[in-house]
Short mmCIF file of C-alpha atoms in Angstrom, two decimals:
data_model
loop_
_atom_site.label_atom_id
_atom_site.label_comp_id
_atom_site.label_asym_id
_atom_site.label_seq_id
_atom_site.Cartn_x
_atom_site.Cartn_y
_atom_site.Cartn_z
CA MET A 231 132.56 81.33 98.94
CA LYS A 232 129.39 79.27 99.30
CA LEU A 233 126.75 81.98 99.22
CA LEU A 234 126.48 85.61 98.11
CA ILE A 235 123.44 87.59 99.31
CA ILE A 236 122.73 90.90 97.57
CA GLY A 237 120.20 93.23 99.18
CA ILE A 238 118.75 95.97 96.97
CA ASP A 239 116.75 98.24 99.24
CA GLY A 240 113.25 98.91 97.90
CA ALA A 241 113.70 96.90 94.70
CA THR A 242 110.47 95.93 92.96
CA PHE A 243 109.67 93.50 90.18
CA ASP A 244 107.27 96.13 88.82
CA LEU A 245 110.41 97.84 87.47
CA ILE A 246 112.89 94.96 87.26
CA ARG A 247 110.85 92.63 85.06
CA PRO A 248 110.06 95.08 82.23
CA TRP A 249 113.56 96.58 82.32
CA ALA A 250 115.15 93.12 82.32
CA GLU A 251 112.99 92.09 79.37
CA ALA A 252 114.01 95.27 77.52
CA GLY A 253 117.70 94.44 78.02
CA HIS A 254 118.55 97.12 80.57
CA LEU A 255 119.28 94.66 83.42
CA PRO A 256 121.08 91.73 81.78
CA ASN A 257 122.57 90.28 84.96
CA LEU A 258 119.35 90.21 86.96
CA ALA A 259 117.63 88.86 83.84
CA ARG A 260 120.13 85.99 83.68
CA LEU A 261 119.68 85.15 87.35
CA MET A 262 115.90 85.13 86.98
CA ARG A 263 116.06 83.09 83.78
CA SER A 264 118.45 80.53 85.28
CA GLY A 265 117.03 80.48 88.80
CA VAL A 266 113.82 81.16 90.70
CA GLN A 267 112.01 84.35 91.56
CA ALA A 268 109.12 85.32 93.84
CA ASP A 269 107.46 88.34 95.31
CA LEU A 270 108.66 88.73 98.90
CA ALA A 271 106.17 89.98 101.49
CA SER A 272 107.75 92.51 103.84
CA THR A 273 106.96 93.30 107.45
CA LEU A 274 104.10 95.45 108.66
CA PRO A 275 104.86 98.26 108.31
CA PRO A 276 106.96 97.65 105.16
CA VAL A 277 109.83 99.77 106.38
CA THR A 278 113.61 99.30 106.19
CA SER A 279 114.21 99.30 109.92
CA PRO A 280 111.96 96.37 110.98
CA ALA A 281 112.39 94.50 107.68
CA TRP A 282 116.16 93.94 107.82
CA PRO A 283 116.19 92.69 111.45
CA THR A 284 113.32 90.37 110.47
CA PHE A 285 115.42 89.03 107.59
CA MET A 286 118.51 88.72 109.79
CA THR A 287 116.77 86.86 112.64
CA GLY A 288 114.02 84.92 110.87
CA CYS A 289 111.76 86.22 113.65
CA ASN A 290 108.85 88.65 113.58
CA PRO A 291 109.27 92.06 115.27
CA GLY A 292 107.37 90.81 118.31
CA LYS A 293 110.35 88.54 118.98
CA HIS A 294 113.27 90.73 117.85
CA GLY A 295 111.86 94.04 119.13
CA VAL A 296 112.38 96.47 116.22
CA PHE A 297 109.18 97.93 114.72
CA ASP A 298 110.35 101.12 113.00
CA PHE A 299 113.26 103.53 112.86
CA ILE A 300 111.91 104.90 116.14
CA GLN A 301 110.26 103.51 119.26
CA PRO A 302 107.45 105.89 120.31
CA THR A 303 106.51 106.52 123.92
CA GLY A 304 103.76 109.11 123.86
CA ALA A 305 105.22 112.54 123.12
CA ASP A 306 108.77 111.22 122.78
CA PHE A 307 110.62 108.55 120.84
CA SER A 308 113.99 106.81 120.83
CA LEU A 309 116.03 105.78 117.81
CA VAL A 310 116.74 102.14 117.14
CA ASN A 311 120.16 100.59 116.58
CA ALA A 312 121.58 97.08 116.33
CA SER A 313 121.56 96.59 120.08
CA LYS A 314 117.74 96.75 120.00
CA ILE A 315 117.62 93.47 118.03
CA LYS A 316 116.82 90.95 120.75
CA ARG A 317 117.28 87.70 118.85
CA PRO A 318 120.50 86.25 117.37
CA THR A 319 121.16 87.27 113.79
CA LEU A 320 122.02 85.03 110.88
CA TRP A 321 125.59 86.36 111.08
CA GLN A 322 125.91 85.32 114.72
CA ARG A 323 124.51 81.88 114.03
CA LEU A 324 126.78 81.24 111.05
CA SER A 325 129.83 82.55 112.92
CA ALA A 326 129.06 80.23 115.83
CA ALA A 327 128.75 77.33 113.37
CA GLY A 328 132.27 78.00 112.07
CA TYR A 329 131.47 79.97 108.91
CA ARG A 330 133.52 83.01 108.02
CA VAL A 331 131.00 85.76 107.28
CA GLY A 332 131.19 89.19 105.60
CA VAL A 333 128.45 91.82 106.03
CA LEU A 334 128.58 95.12 104.13
CA ASN A 335 126.25 98.09 104.54
CA VAL A 336 123.18 96.25 105.90
CA PRO A 337 120.81 98.61 107.81
CA VAL A 338 120.42 98.26 111.58
CA THR A 339 123.89 96.78 112.10
CA TYR A 340 125.45 99.76 113.94
CA PRO A 341 127.18 99.45 116.33
CA PRO A 342 129.06 96.58 114.64
CA ARG A 343 129.17 93.20 116.36
CA GLU A 344 132.15 90.93 116.67
CA LEU A 345 131.85 87.94 114.37
CA ASN A 346 133.97 85.38 112.56
CA GLY A 347 134.76 87.57 109.58
CA PHE A 348 133.99 91.26 109.03
CA MET A 349 131.15 93.76 109.21
CA VAL A 350 130.77 97.31 107.88
CA THR A 351 127.59 98.97 109.09
CA GLY A 352 124.92 100.80 107.09
CA ILE A 353 122.78 103.91 106.85
CA LEU A 354 122.02 104.30 110.58
CA SER A 355 125.74 104.76 111.35
CA PRO A 356 126.98 108.08 112.77
CA LYS A 357 129.76 109.94 111.01
CA ASN A 358 133.28 109.56 112.37
CA ALA A 359 132.29 106.53 114.43
CA GLN A 360 133.80 103.07 114.40
CA ILE A 361 131.60 101.43 111.79
CA SER A 362 133.53 98.24 111.13
CA TYR A 363 134.66 95.03 112.72
CA PRO A 364 137.61 94.60 112.82
CA ALA A 365 138.11 98.26 113.71
CA ASP A 366 140.84 98.77 111.12
CA LEU A 367 138.94 97.25 108.18
CA ILE A 368 138.11 100.60 106.54
CA SER A 369 141.63 101.97 106.82
CA ARG A 370 143.02 98.68 105.55
CA TYR A 371 141.26 98.92 102.18
CA GLU A 372 140.39 102.60 101.70
CA ALA A 373 143.34 103.29 99.42
CA GLU A 374 142.20 100.51 97.10
CA ALA A 375 138.39 100.82 97.31
CA GLY A 376 138.08 104.57 97.85
CA PRO A 377 136.23 106.34 100.68
CA TYR A 378 133.49 104.19 102.17
CA ARG A 379 130.01 105.73 102.01
CA PHE A 380 126.88 104.60 103.81
CA ALA A 381 124.53 107.55 103.13
CA PRO A 382 123.82 110.26 100.53
CA GLN A 383 125.53 113.61 100.87
CA VAL A 384 123.13 115.69 98.75
CA GLN A 385 119.50 116.10 99.75
CA TYR A 386 116.87 116.23 97.06
CA LYS A 387 114.88 119.32 96.24
CA ALA A 388 113.45 120.63 92.98
CA GLY A 389 116.08 122.29 90.83
CA ARG A 390 118.89 120.28 92.35
CA GLU A 391 118.34 117.08 90.40
CA ASP A 392 121.70 116.92 88.64
CA ALA A 393 123.73 117.16 91.85
CA TYR A 394 121.37 114.78 93.65
CA ILE A 395 121.52 112.11 90.95
CA ALA A 396 125.29 112.38 90.64
CA ASP A 397 125.61 111.84 94.38
CA ILE A 398 123.26 108.83 94.35
CA TYR A 399 125.22 107.24 91.50
CA ASP A 400 128.46 107.87 93.39
CA LEU A 401 126.94 106.16 96.45
CA ILE A 402 126.19 103.09 94.32
CA ARG A 403 129.73 103.10 92.93
CA ALA A 404 131.30 103.47 96.36
CA GLN A 405 129.39 100.54 97.82
CA GLY A 406 129.88 98.42 94.70
CA GLU A 407 133.63 98.98 94.64
CA TRP A 408 133.88 98.15 98.34
CA ALA A 409 131.96 94.95 97.73
CA LEU A 410 134.30 93.89 94.94
CA THR A 411 137.40 94.80 96.95
CA LEU A 412 136.28 92.82 99.99
CA MET A 413 135.33 89.84 97.82
CA LYS A 414 138.84 89.96 96.39
CA ARG A 415 140.76 90.52 99.63
CA GLU A 416 138.73 88.75 102.31
CA SER A 417 138.10 85.01 102.25
CA VAL A 418 134.57 84.29 103.48
CA ASP A 419 132.02 81.48 103.21
CA VAL A 420 128.96 83.75 103.19
CA MET A 421 128.87 87.41 102.20
CA MET A 422 126.06 89.93 102.17
CA VAL A 423 126.22 93.23 100.26
CA HIS A 424 123.49 95.83 100.56
CA PHE A 425 122.71 98.79 98.25
CA ILE A 426 120.66 101.57 99.87
CA ALA A 427 120.71 104.10 97.01
CA LEU A 428 117.77 102.93 94.91
CA ASP A 429 115.34 103.23 97.81
CA ILE A 430 116.45 106.80 98.45
CA MET A 431 116.30 107.64 94.76
CA MET A 432 112.82 106.21 94.21
CA HIS A 433 111.41 108.27 97.08
CA ALA A 434 112.56 111.47 95.41
CA LEU A 435 112.41 110.83 91.67
CA TRP A 436 109.48 108.47 91.04
CA ARG A 437 107.40 111.22 89.41
CA PHE A 438 109.92 111.75 86.62
CA MET A 439 109.61 108.12 85.56
CA ASP A 440 105.89 107.54 86.13
CA GLU A 441 103.75 109.21 83.45
CA SER A 442 100.59 108.45 85.44
CA HIS A 443 101.82 110.33 88.51
CA PRO A 444 99.92 113.61 89.09
CA LEU A 445 103.26 115.41 89.53
CA HIS A 446 104.89 113.79 86.50
CA GLU A 447 107.42 116.05 84.83
CA PRO A 448 108.83 114.87 81.50
CA GLY A 449 112.41 115.72 80.72
CA PRO A 450 115.99 114.65 81.20
CA TYR A 451 115.41 112.75 84.49
CA GLN A 452 112.91 110.25 83.11
CA HIS A 453 115.44 107.40 83.12
CA ALA A 454 117.41 108.38 86.22
CA ILE A 455 115.96 105.55 88.34
CA ARG A 456 116.35 103.03 85.54
CA ASP A 457 119.99 103.99 85.11
CA GLY A 458 120.52 103.58 88.86
CA TYR A 459 119.14 100.06 88.57
CA ARG A 460 121.50 99.49 85.63
CA MET A 461 124.47 100.47 87.78
CA VAL A 462 123.43 98.06 90.53
CA ASP A 463 122.82 95.37 87.92
CA GLU A 464 126.36 95.84 86.63
CA TYR A 465 127.78 95.29 90.13
CA VAL A 466 125.55 92.24 90.53
CA GLY A 467 127.14 90.80 87.40
CA ARG A 468 130.66 91.62 88.51
CA MET A 469 130.13 90.10 91.94
CA VAL A 470 128.54 86.91 90.60
CA ALA A 471 131.42 86.57 88.13
CA ARG A 472 133.84 86.39 91.09
CA LEU A 473 132.05 83.45 92.70
CA PRO A 474 133.72 80.04 92.66
CA GLU A 475 132.03 77.13 90.95
CA GLY A 476 129.25 75.69 93.06
CA ALA A 477 128.40 78.92 94.89
CA SER A 478 124.84 80.25 95.12
CA THR A 479 123.40 83.77 94.92
CA ILE A 480 120.33 85.32 96.53
CA VAL A 481 119.09 88.77 95.48
CA MET A 482 116.42 90.29 97.70
CA SER A 483 114.79 93.50 98.85
CA ASP A 484 113.27 94.50 102.15
CA HIS A 485 110.09 95.87 100.52
CA GLY A 486 108.88 97.10 97.16
CA PHE A 487 108.08 100.54 95.80
CA GLY A 488 105.38 102.53 94.05
CA PRO A 489 103.97 106.03 93.61
CA LEU A 490 103.17 108.37 96.48
CA ARG A 491 100.24 110.71 95.82
CA LYS A 492 99.11 112.34 99.07
CA ILE A 493 99.87 112.57 102.79
CA VAL A 494 97.33 111.85 105.51
CA ASN A 495 97.60 113.73 108.79
CA LEU A 496 96.25 110.91 110.94
CA ASN A 497 96.62 112.92 114.14
CA VAL A 498 94.43 115.68 112.70
CA TYR A 499 91.82 113.05 111.88
CA LEU A 500 92.07 111.55 115.38
CA MET A 501 91.59 115.07 116.79
CA GLU A 502 88.48 115.55 114.66
CA ARG A 503 87.08 112.29 116.02
CA GLY A 504 87.81 113.24 119.64
CA LEU A 505 90.36 110.47 120.10
CA LEU A 506 93.32 112.83 120.52
CA LYS A 507 92.88 115.92 122.68
CA LEU A 508 94.93 119.10 122.96
CA LYS A 509 95.83 120.94 126.15
CA GLN A 510 93.68 123.93 127.01
CA ASP A 511 96.38 126.34 128.14
CA THR A 512 96.69 129.70 126.40
CA ILE A 513 99.81 128.89 124.34
CA THR A 514 98.35 125.65 123.00
CA ARG A 515 95.05 127.38 122.13
CA LEU A 516 96.95 130.05 120.22
CA LYS A 517 98.96 127.41 118.36
CA ALA A 518 95.77 125.51 117.54
CA ALA A 519 94.04 128.66 116.29
CA ALA A 520 97.05 129.51 114.12
CA PHE A 521 97.10 125.96 112.83
CA ARG A 522 93.40 126.13 111.86
CA MET A 523 94.05 129.43 110.03
CA GLY A 524 96.73 127.80 107.91
CA LEU A 525 99.76 129.03 109.83
CA SER A 526 101.40 125.67 109.52
CA PRO A 527 104.58 124.53 107.79
CA ALA A 528 102.72 123.63 104.61
CA GLY A 529 100.65 126.81 104.77
CA ILE A 530 103.72 129.02 105.05
CA TYR A 531 105.31 127.47 101.96
CA ARG A 532 102.07 127.68 99.97
CA MET A 533 101.84 131.40 100.83
CA ILE A 534 105.42 131.93 99.68
CA GLU A 535 104.60 130.28 96.36
CA THR A 536 101.42 132.33 95.95
CA ILE A 537 103.27 135.64 96.21
CA GLY A 538 105.91 134.53 93.75
CA LEU A 539 108.81 133.72 96.05
CA GLN A 540 109.08 130.08 95.02
CA ASN A 541 112.83 130.36 94.62
CA LEU A 542 113.14 131.39 98.24
CA ALA A 543 111.22 128.27 99.25
CA THR A 544 113.42 126.01 97.18
CA ARG A 545 116.55 127.46 98.74
CA VAL A 546 115.37 126.35 102.18
CA SER A 547 116.90 122.97 102.90
CA LYS A 548 114.77 119.95 103.68
CA ASN A 549 116.32 119.78 107.16
CA THR A 550 115.32 123.39 107.81
CA ARG A 551 111.76 122.68 106.68
CA ASN A 552 111.60 119.67 108.99
CA GLN A 553 112.86 121.74 111.91
CA VAL A 554 110.18 124.36 111.23
CA VAL A 555 107.51 121.68 111.61
CA GLY A 556 108.38 121.35 115.27
CA LYS A 557 107.62 125.03 115.96
CA PHE A 558 103.89 124.48 115.40
CA LEU A 559 101.49 122.09 117.11
CA SER A 560 103.34 118.98 118.25
CA PHE A 561 102.95 116.04 120.57
CA ASP A 562 103.99 118.38 123.40
CA SER A 563 100.62 120.08 122.84
CA VAL A 564 98.64 116.89 123.50
CA ASP A 565 96.57 116.38 126.64
CA TRP A 566 97.52 112.79 127.25
CA SER A 567 95.10 112.46 130.16
CA GLN A 568 92.26 112.73 127.61
CA THR A 569 93.89 111.03 124.59
CA VAL A 570 92.95 107.51 123.47
CA ALA A 571 95.20 107.13 120.39
CA TYR A 572 97.91 108.83 118.37
CA SER A 573 99.87 108.15 115.19
CA MET A 574 103.64 108.13 114.94
CA GLY A 575 105.40 106.70 111.91
CA HIS A 576 104.89 107.30 108.21
CA VAL A 577 103.12 104.13 107.04
CA GLY A 578 99.88 104.16 109.05
CA GLN A 579 101.08 103.13 112.51
CA ILE A 580 98.60 104.00 115.28
CA TYR A 581 99.29 103.52 118.98
CA LEU A 582 96.75 103.49 121.78
CA ASN A 583 97.70 105.57 124.79
CA VAL A 584 98.22 102.44 126.86
CA ALA A 585 98.59 102.64 130.64
CA GLY A 586 101.97 101.27 131.69
CA ARG A 587 103.49 101.67 128.22
CA GLU A 588 103.06 105.37 127.43
CA PRO A 589 104.23 107.67 130.24
CA GLU A 590 100.73 109.15 130.68
CA GLY A 591 98.74 106.21 129.35
CA ILE A 592 95.03 105.97 130.13
CA VAL A 593 93.89 102.88 128.18
CA THR A 594 93.90 100.03 130.68
CA ALA A 595 94.13 96.34 129.80
CA GLU A 596 90.43 95.98 130.60
CA ARG A 597 89.51 98.79 128.17
CA TYR A 598 92.09 97.95 125.50
CA LYS A 599 89.92 96.05 122.99
CA GLU A 600 87.00 98.42 123.46
CA ALA A 601 89.23 101.45 122.85
CA ARG A 602 90.87 99.83 119.84
CA ALA A 603 87.50 98.97 118.31
CA LYS A 604 86.46 102.59 118.74
CA VAL A 605 89.56 103.80 116.90
CA ILE A 606 89.07 101.26 114.11
CA ALA A 607 85.44 102.31 113.68
CA ALA A 608 86.57 105.92 113.37
CA LEU A 609 89.25 105.01 110.82
CA HIS A 610 86.64 103.43 108.57
CA GLY A 611 85.20 106.92 108.17
CA LEU A 612 88.45 108.23 106.64
CA ARG A 613 87.52 109.36 103.11
CA ASP A 614 88.78 111.70 100.43
CA GLU A 615 86.94 114.76 99.09
CA ASP A 616 84.96 112.52 96.70
CA GLY A 617 83.75 110.28 99.50
CA ARG A 618 86.06 107.41 98.54
CA SER A 619 87.35 105.33 101.45
CA LEU A 620 91.09 105.70 102.00
CA VAL A 621 91.30 102.60 104.18
CA SER A 622 92.41 99.61 102.14
CA LYS A 623 93.08 97.39 105.12
CA ILE A 624 93.35 97.54 108.90
CA ILE A 625 95.58 95.07 110.73
CA VAL A 626 95.63 94.83 114.51
CA ARG A 627 98.78 94.07 116.44
CA GLU A 628 98.22 90.39 117.25
CA GLU A 629 97.56 89.59 113.58
CA THR A 630 101.16 90.37 112.65
CA TYR A 631 103.26 90.34 115.86
CA HIS A 632 103.77 87.69 118.50
CA GLY A 633 106.47 87.36 121.10
CA PRO A 634 107.74 89.08 124.24
CA TYR A 635 108.15 92.52 122.62
CA SER A 636 104.80 92.64 120.81
CA LYS A 637 103.36 95.19 123.21
CA TRP A 638 105.81 97.78 121.90
CA GLY A 639 104.54 97.51 118.34
CA PRO A 640 101.77 99.62 116.76
CA ASP A 641 98.35 98.62 118.02
CA ILE A 642 96.82 99.28 114.61
CA HIS A 643 98.34 99.35 111.14
CA VAL A 644 96.17 101.10 108.56
CA VAL A 645 96.97 100.72 104.86
CA LEU A 646 96.08 104.02 103.21
CA ASP A 647 94.85 103.81 99.61
CA ASP A 648 96.93 100.68 98.90
CA TYR A 649 100.05 102.58 100.06
CA ASN A 650 99.51 105.33 97.47
CA MET A 651 99.14 107.53 100.53
CA ILE A 652 101.23 107.53 103.68
CA ALA A 653 100.97 109.36 106.99
CA PHE A 654 102.90 112.38 108.16
CA PRO A 655 105.39 110.66 110.48
CA LEU A 656 105.14 112.96 113.49
CA PHE A 657 102.30 115.24 114.62
CA ALA A 658 100.94 116.91 111.47
CA THR A 659 102.13 119.04 108.58
CA ASN A 660 99.00 121.25 108.45
CA ASN A 661 95.37 121.33 109.59
CA GLN A 662 94.07 119.23 106.71
CA VAL A 663 93.48 115.49 106.98
CA ILE A 664 94.63 114.92 103.38
CA THR A 665 97.39 117.12 102.05
CA ASP A 666 100.25 117.31 99.58
CA GLN A 667 103.71 116.02 100.38
CA ILE A 668 105.73 119.10 101.34
CA ARG A 669 108.98 117.13 101.41
CA GLY A 670 108.90 116.66 97.64
CA ASP A 671 108.82 112.83 97.65
CA SER A 672 106.77 111.13 94.95
CA GLY A 673 107.44 107.45 95.69
CA CYS A 674 107.01 105.25 98.72
CA HIS A 675 107.10 101.67 99.92
CA ARG A 676 104.95 98.72 98.95
CA ARG A 677 104.83 95.43 100.80
CA GLU A 678 105.96 93.26 97.85
CA GLY A 679 109.75 93.06 97.60
CA ILE A 680 111.84 90.71 95.46
CA PHE A 681 113.44 87.30 95.92
CA ILE A 682 115.76 85.78 93.30
CA ALA A 683 117.86 82.65 93.90
CA TRP A 684 120.42 81.07 91.59
CA GLY A 685 122.85 78.21 92.04
CA PRO A 686 123.47 74.50 91.47
CA ALA A 687 120.75 73.38 93.88
CA ILE A 688 118.18 75.93 92.65
CA ARG A 689 115.46 75.18 90.15
CA ARG A 690 115.69 76.96 86.78
CA GLY A 691 113.32 79.50 85.29
CA GLU A 692 110.57 79.22 87.91
CA ILE A 693 108.29 81.91 89.31
CA LEU A 694 107.24 80.81 92.79
CA ALA A 695 104.26 81.75 94.90
CA GLU A 696 104.81 84.75 97.15
CA ALA A 697 107.33 84.16 99.89
CA ASP A 698 107.80 86.05 103.14
CA ILE A 699 110.88 87.89 104.32
CA LEU A 700 110.70 85.65 107.40
CA ASP A 701 111.44 82.66 105.15
CA LEU A 702 114.90 83.74 104.03
CA ALA A 703 116.94 83.06 107.18
CA PRO A 704 115.69 79.46 107.53
CA THR A 705 116.07 78.96 103.76
CA ILE A 706 119.68 80.17 103.90
CA LEU A 707 120.48 77.89 106.81
CA GLY A 708 118.81 74.99 105.02
CA LEU A 709 120.76 75.70 101.83
CA LEU A 710 123.99 75.56 103.84
CA GLY A 711 122.98 72.29 105.51
CA GLU A 712 122.55 73.81 108.97
CA GLN A 713 119.82 73.14 111.50
CA ILE A 714 116.93 75.61 111.62
CA PRO A 715 116.31 77.17 115.04
CA ALA A 716 112.77 76.27 116.05
CA GLU A 717 112.15 79.85 117.21
CA MET A 718 112.32 81.17 113.63
CA ASP A 719 108.89 82.08 112.31
CA GLY A 720 109.58 81.50 108.61
CA GLN A 721 109.67 78.34 106.54
CA VAL A 722 112.35 76.85 104.30
CA LEU A 723 111.39 77.63 100.69
CA GLN A 724 111.59 74.00 99.56
CA GLU A 725 109.92 74.86 96.24
CA ALA A 726 113.04 76.85 95.26
CA PHE A 727 115.24 73.73 95.17
CA SER A 728 115.65 71.06 92.54
CA SER A 729 115.52 68.39 95.24
CA PRO A 730 113.95 68.84 98.68
CA LEU A 731 116.41 69.81 101.39
CA ASP A 732 116.82 67.46 104.32
CA VAL A 733 115.88 69.95 107.00
CA THR A 734 116.29 69.45 110.73
CA TYR A 735 115.27 71.78 113.53
CA ASP A 736 117.15 72.85 116.63
CA GLU A 737 114.85 73.00 119.65
CA SER A 738 117.54 74.20 122.07
CA GLU A 739 117.64 77.63 123.62
CA ASP A 740 120.13 80.18 122.24
CA ASP A 741 121.82 80.99 125.54
CA ALA A 742 125.24 80.85 123.88
CA LEU A 743 124.19 83.59 121.44
CA GLU A 744 123.30 86.35 123.83
CA THR A 745 122.07 89.62 122.42
CA PRO A 746 123.81 92.80 123.58
CA GLU A 747 122.60 95.19 126.22
CA ASN A 748 120.97 98.31 124.81
CA VAL A 749 123.60 100.73 123.53
CA ALA A 750 122.70 104.38 124.02
CA LEU A 751 124.26 106.53 121.33
CA GLY A 752 125.85 109.82 122.30
CA VAL A 753 123.94 113.08 121.98
CA GLU A 754 125.82 114.07 118.82
CA GLU A 755 125.38 110.60 117.30
CA GLU A 756 121.64 110.67 118.03
CA ALA A 757 121.38 114.12 116.45
CA GLN A 758 123.16 112.94 113.30
CA ILE A 759 120.93 109.91 112.84
CA GLU A 760 117.77 111.88 113.55
CA GLU A 761 118.82 114.55 111.05
CA ARG A 762 119.48 111.87 108.43
CA LEU A 763 116.08 110.25 109.00
CA ARG A 764 114.41 113.65 108.72
CA GLY A 765 116.31 114.35 105.53
CA LEU A 766 115.13 111.03 104.08
CA GLY A 767 111.51 111.70 105.03
CA TYR A 768 111.20 109.10 107.79
CA LEU A 769 110.67 111.74 110.49
#
């Protein structure tokens, strides 16, 4: 093997560096000490679903076409899958160049693609579907590696921590053992292994670790996240130990992580500013009146707690709570003929109601910049109860996306309180602009992920300037001595190498690496994936 790539979803140096220094992560510590490290800027938004296709293609979402777990179109949305990635992936390019490639558990790889090697798909895979190429790969090694797992089986809620943590640790073990088995049994030149569990765990359990979190609860779960990192670190060490002499290792994450303090109902705020309008029929007016009176999902649960039936609330599953949300005001209640903008997505994504893109769009090309400026001006008035601005940064679409699919991306990305706050991903959880997180999460994404590289050509003990997730595909190709496709947006990280790489660029078109036609999942498959995303807090 020439190169091992280890993806740790959501990993952050804010945790890794102090834990490595304290001796809890000896293998990552050794790689950092003997190699290079750098913060790794994620996509906007810093979300799993656009970040991994960006890594795999070396292209921004405006070129590859994936901006989130979902693609909104007004009141509706569609789920993304691997067929939505409209540029060739690193795996396709390496396969075409004659490399044997192995890909395990990377998000946005279902349905699996044929390649020179093997692929087992990740968290957006339906149950009981064919999730591997070759099709018999799972059955071939299941007796040795154990059942393959790509997602958690226990949802988090208060009082269920022991079962939840045990399941997360088992997910790490399952994916780690599969990685070791495939390294042993399958001969490949380049292999990528991805661990999803830490991201999921940090969403739910951050408050137990973080003494500064307003919901911090001291007790036996204080080190649960740290011990999850320790498990991943152990597998990192075991995988690196299997590498032949001369091989290199890259450890990376798609984004970082930090505390989550509040939720912002951006659509409620847009309603207050007259930028999103509701229908005026009787049913919608009744729903709106009930919403204003607190008859909302969050209001119902707060009432239950007030009258002492907290245990009843905790016995309601997260999926059930998410389904209840849809019974109140929703995007079906919106008067799109009068609506300028709406929010869909949990990290501050705002879409204008663009004519020709949304089914009932009213913002024409001539009015686009004027309408966007009006929305941005309104957003600058978003403040907390103390009058403090919640808007850390506003980024418009053309500042982060370029390419043929850019028009499908969010028109505005608003960073809320330096990502200490996120948005309710669909319509709204209650009638308040700023509210508590009813899902129970206490951690969420940050833009700064991790990059660690180690190997014979890599410099030793260096901390580099911040890199970009776009830079990794061209850097990997450069490390392997391959030409860099000119269409890639990133740069080779020359500063990571002891001697500069002799890099050449390929200006030819990629007609031989055609991307697949859109694959529509079945109704049951769509329902499974949507349920999983709701359970994880992304919908």
